């Protein structure tokens, strides 16, 4: 069972090898990389490529590890007992299964995505160590042990907002998705826009990578933002010449709102444009 990428996702050789290694070792695949490099999409494409169901657990700052296992709704049980509801006699009626429970009880192997694990509390990864390692957990309210019928393929993503504990890292296979080089980016664009003109791709990539090189940007444009920008350029039917012959004194690219996401970065490019204009005026 090998991951080969899909028609809609360009996977480098290193990434394909990382997925296969994690599956072989039966360890979670921990994926890091810049936002917009396709970390979350990787789990979706692994599931599609291997023909498996995807279970997604998107982590928030308030998410607790216990929620991935199960939650006991004591408040609802108390209310039902006051109303004389017969179902209060079975505590299992008040246990809500989490995403790990759902993955563990599946008869067929699934792909489990734990997305943006670094958003949660620092103790969150450690609280899942035993469950992910042993593929089982204990439900205290019913005194039962839930064991995985089939070990899921676990993909964990992180944006590096927090350092993850060493004990957790030891249990993972790690892969960093490097930002795509120009050739890989062209392959990605071809997947999304198979009939796009080569000149437009080259001119757009020149601008895109020039913007990314600007020192001090608060947020560099990502792959997903490049795709959005190209979609707008095509929708507005912007001529190739507008990009090719763009005046260096006008550093802001057309439809820049798809690439730049905060006013500081816009102001920075405007200052660069001003400096280019001033240098040009000084030479005349």
XYZ file of C-alpha atoms in Angstrom:
284
model
C 0.000 0.000 0.000
C 1.862 3.057 -1.279
C 0.867 6.706 -1.395
C 1.407 8.039 -4.898
C -0.366 11.400 -4.650
C -3.533 12.107 -6.601
C -4.607 13.981 -9.710
C -5.491 16.973 -7.536
C -2.460 16.966 -5.216
C 1.204 17.199 -6.196
C 3.284 15.215 -3.701
C 7.075 15.363 -3.823
C 9.134 12.167 -3.565
C 10.136 13.063 0.006
C 6.532 13.528 1.053
C 5.413 10.252 -0.513
C 8.247 8.444 1.259
C 7.287 10.062 4.582
C 3.674 8.885 4.287
C 4.771 5.355 3.410
C 7.302 5.308 6.266
C 4.690 6.381 8.824
C 2.287 3.694 7.596
C 5.004 1.033 7.714
C 6.158 2.035 11.212
C 2.542 2.388 12.402
C 3.370 5.788 13.850
C 1.538 9.103 13.492
C 2.840 11.300 10.671
C 3.598 14.739 12.119
C 3.591 17.308 9.328
C 4.875 20.859 9.682
C 5.299 23.642 7.150
C 4.218 27.168 6.292
C 0.464 27.816 6.354
C -0.947 27.140 2.907
C 1.503 24.386 1.938
C -1.169 21.686 1.880
C -0.721 20.023 5.289
C -4.430 19.530 5.961
C -5.078 18.603 2.348
C -2.424 15.887 2.639
C -4.620 13.808 4.954
C -7.555 14.202 2.563
C -5.447 13.075 -0.374
C -3.892 10.154 1.530
C -7.404 8.914 2.297
C -8.447 9.372 -1.322
C -5.316 7.720 -2.700
C -5.556 4.683 -0.412
C -9.341 4.413 -0.689
C -9.991 4.986 3.016
C -12.489 7.011 5.015
C -11.204 10.274 6.515
C -12.054 11.326 10.079
C -11.096 14.937 10.834
C -10.468 16.423 14.262
C -9.801 20.154 13.949
C -8.127 21.477 17.087
C -8.967 24.838 18.685
C -7.366 26.701 21.564
C -10.126 25.397 23.872
C -9.941 21.759 22.721
C -9.088 19.173 25.378
C -7.595 15.753 24.667
C -10.483 14.065 26.463
C -12.873 15.361 23.798
C -11.099 13.189 21.249
C -11.903 10.128 23.350
C -15.375 10.845 24.720
C -17.395 13.305 26.777
C -19.807 12.444 29.581
C -22.872 14.715 29.677
C -23.701 14.708 33.382
C -25.925 17.786 33.059
C -28.282 16.092 30.592
C -28.452 13.012 32.778
C -29.349 15.091 35.823
C -32.050 16.906 33.878
C -33.522 13.649 32.563
C -33.514 12.146 36.043
C -35.535 15.125 37.282
C -37.991 14.552 34.435
C -38.252 10.844 35.185
C -36.792 9.701 31.867
C -36.058 5.944 31.838
C -32.858 6.315 29.809
C -31.045 7.697 32.867
C -30.553 4.110 34.029
C -28.062 3.496 31.209
C -25.113 5.848 31.572
C -23.983 5.004 28.048
C -26.821 7.194 26.758
C -24.895 10.219 28.009
C -21.503 9.433 26.568
C -20.610 11.232 23.354
C -17.968 9.479 21.274
C -14.957 11.501 20.163
C -12.996 11.307 16.930
C -10.472 8.780 18.289
C -13.289 6.520 19.486
C -14.886 6.796 16.053
C -11.588 5.829 14.403
C -10.927 2.978 16.850
C -14.332 1.346 16.415
C -14.240 1.380 12.609
C -14.192 -2.117 11.105
C -12.003 -0.835 8.275
C -8.804 1.165 8.585
C -9.399 4.911 8.406
C -7.224 8.017 8.089
C -7.447 10.176 11.216
C -6.463 13.834 10.859
C -5.560 15.754 14.026
C -5.333 19.216 12.522
C -3.248 22.072 13.998
C -2.349 20.297 17.228
C -0.219 23.270 18.309
C -3.320 25.443 18.778
C -4.273 23.558 21.934
C -2.809 23.745 25.416
C 0.810 22.576 25.771
C -0.355 19.512 27.721
C -2.693 18.408 24.927
C -0.159 16.226 23.029
C 1.050 14.527 26.237
C -2.537 13.758 27.210
C -2.881 11.649 24.056
C 0.430 9.781 24.354
C -0.895 6.510 25.769
C -4.003 6.396 23.612
C -2.120 6.956 20.356
C 0.702 4.635 21.385
C -1.377 1.699 22.649
C -4.416 2.372 20.449
C -6.803 1.967 23.367
C -8.373 3.948 26.197
C -10.543 3.303 29.257
C -14.084 4.651 29.722
C -14.435 5.121 33.474
C -18.195 5.705 33.478
C -18.918 2.303 31.908
C -15.745 0.493 33.040
C -14.969 -0.600 29.479
C -11.802 -0.482 27.402
C -12.070 0.729 23.801
C -9.438 -0.879 21.572
C -8.786 -0.060 17.942
C -10.176 -2.752 15.645
C -7.851 -1.482 12.923
C -4.927 0.849 13.654
C -5.793 4.134 11.899
C -3.331 6.049 9.748
C -2.834 9.166 11.879
C -1.807 12.466 10.287
C -1.040 15.331 12.680
C -0.442 18.875 11.436
C 1.297 21.754 13.188
C 2.008 25.369 12.236
C 4.819 25.578 14.799
C 2.932 28.018 17.016
C 4.122 26.026 20.046
C 6.922 23.561 20.666
C 5.621 20.017 21.015
C 6.835 17.819 23.913
C 9.793 15.525 23.253
C 7.897 12.476 24.473
C 5.226 13.136 21.880
C 7.741 13.789 19.096
C 9.472 10.464 19.793
C 6.272 8.640 18.930
C 5.822 10.356 15.561
C 7.413 10.182 12.141
C 8.236 13.784 11.273
C 8.134 15.524 7.910
C 8.559 19.202 7.087
C 6.832 20.288 3.873
C 9.290 22.716 2.318
C 7.861 25.603 0.356
C 7.573 24.468 -3.292
C 10.323 25.494 -5.672
C 9.429 27.021 -9.021
C 9.197 23.711 -10.907
C 6.974 22.116 -8.270
C 4.839 25.244 -8.203
C 4.306 24.989 -11.959
C 3.154 21.378 -11.490
C 0.714 22.529 -8.805
C -0.630 25.305 -11.035
C -1.100 22.834 -13.905
C -3.293 20.689 -11.647
C -5.586 23.638 -10.917
C -5.412 25.383 -14.311
C -4.517 22.811 -16.991
C -5.059 25.238 -19.890
C -3.344 28.313 -18.476
C -0.861 30.129 -20.729
C 2.814 29.508 -20.015
C 3.624 33.216 -20.258
C 1.057 34.046 -17.606
C 2.460 31.370 -15.283
C 6.028 32.613 -15.689
C 5.170 36.286 -15.224
C 2.908 35.583 -12.250
C 5.549 33.405 -10.585
C 8.186 36.113 -11.098
C 5.992 38.557 -9.169
C 4.949 35.979 -6.571
C 8.495 34.922 -5.664
C 9.691 38.555 -5.753
C 7.029 39.432 -3.172
C 8.044 36.462 -1.007
C 11.667 37.685 -1.075
C 10.772 41.076 0.390
C 12.468 41.165 3.822
C 10.289 41.812 6.828
C 6.948 40.675 5.438
C 4.611 39.775 8.269
C 2.972 37.051 6.185
C 4.506 35.757 2.992
C 1.969 34.701 0.348
C 1.463 30.930 0.273
C 0.628 28.368 -2.391
C -3.098 28.611 -1.732
C -2.935 32.403 -2.097
C -1.069 32.080 -5.388
C -3.845 29.798 -6.682
C -6.486 32.343 -5.615
C -4.539 35.141 -7.305
C -4.206 33.238 -10.584
C -7.915 32.442 -10.476
C -8.665 36.164 -10.235
C -6.192 37.052 -12.996
C -7.921 34.551 -15.284
C -11.422 35.630 -14.262
C -10.635 39.299 -14.919
C -8.819 38.336 -18.133
C -5.815 40.471 -17.206
C -3.448 40.658 -20.235
C -0.025 39.054 -19.918
C 1.556 42.411 -20.733
C 0.200 43.927 -17.510
C 2.358 41.504 -15.522
C 5.299 41.306 -17.903
C 5.735 45.076 -18.294
C 4.806 45.991 -14.739
C 6.502 49.190 -13.607
C 9.010 48.475 -10.821
C 7.988 51.763 -9.216
C 4.546 50.263 -8.652
C 5.461 47.434 -6.327
C 1.865 46.485 -5.545
C 0.777 43.742 -7.975
C -2.717 43.841 -9.489
C -5.424 42.249 -7.308
C -2.890 42.206 -4.472
C -5.606 41.411 -1.907
C -5.326 37.737 -2.835
C -1.599 37.707 -1.983
C -1.186 40.189 0.876
C -3.286 39.765 3.996
C -2.453 42.724 6.221
C -1.918 46.435 5.856
C 1.673 46.347 7.196
C 2.808 44.276 4.219
C 0.940 46.517 1.779
C 2.589 49.595 3.299
C 5.989 47.900 3.091
C 5.614 47.269 -0.646
C 4.387 50.832 -1.115
C 7.512 52.128 0.646
C 9.692 49.989 -1.605
C 7.901 51.408 -4.639
C 8.486 54.927 -3.325
C 12.205 54.220 -2.884
C 12.441 52.881 -6.459
C 10.698 56.011 -7.777
C 13.006 58.280 -5.744
C 16.122 56.483 -6.981
C 14.843 56.754 -10.534
C 14.215 60.483 -10.120
C 17.704 60.970 -8.686
C 19.324 59.436 -11.774
C 17.506 61.779 -14.166
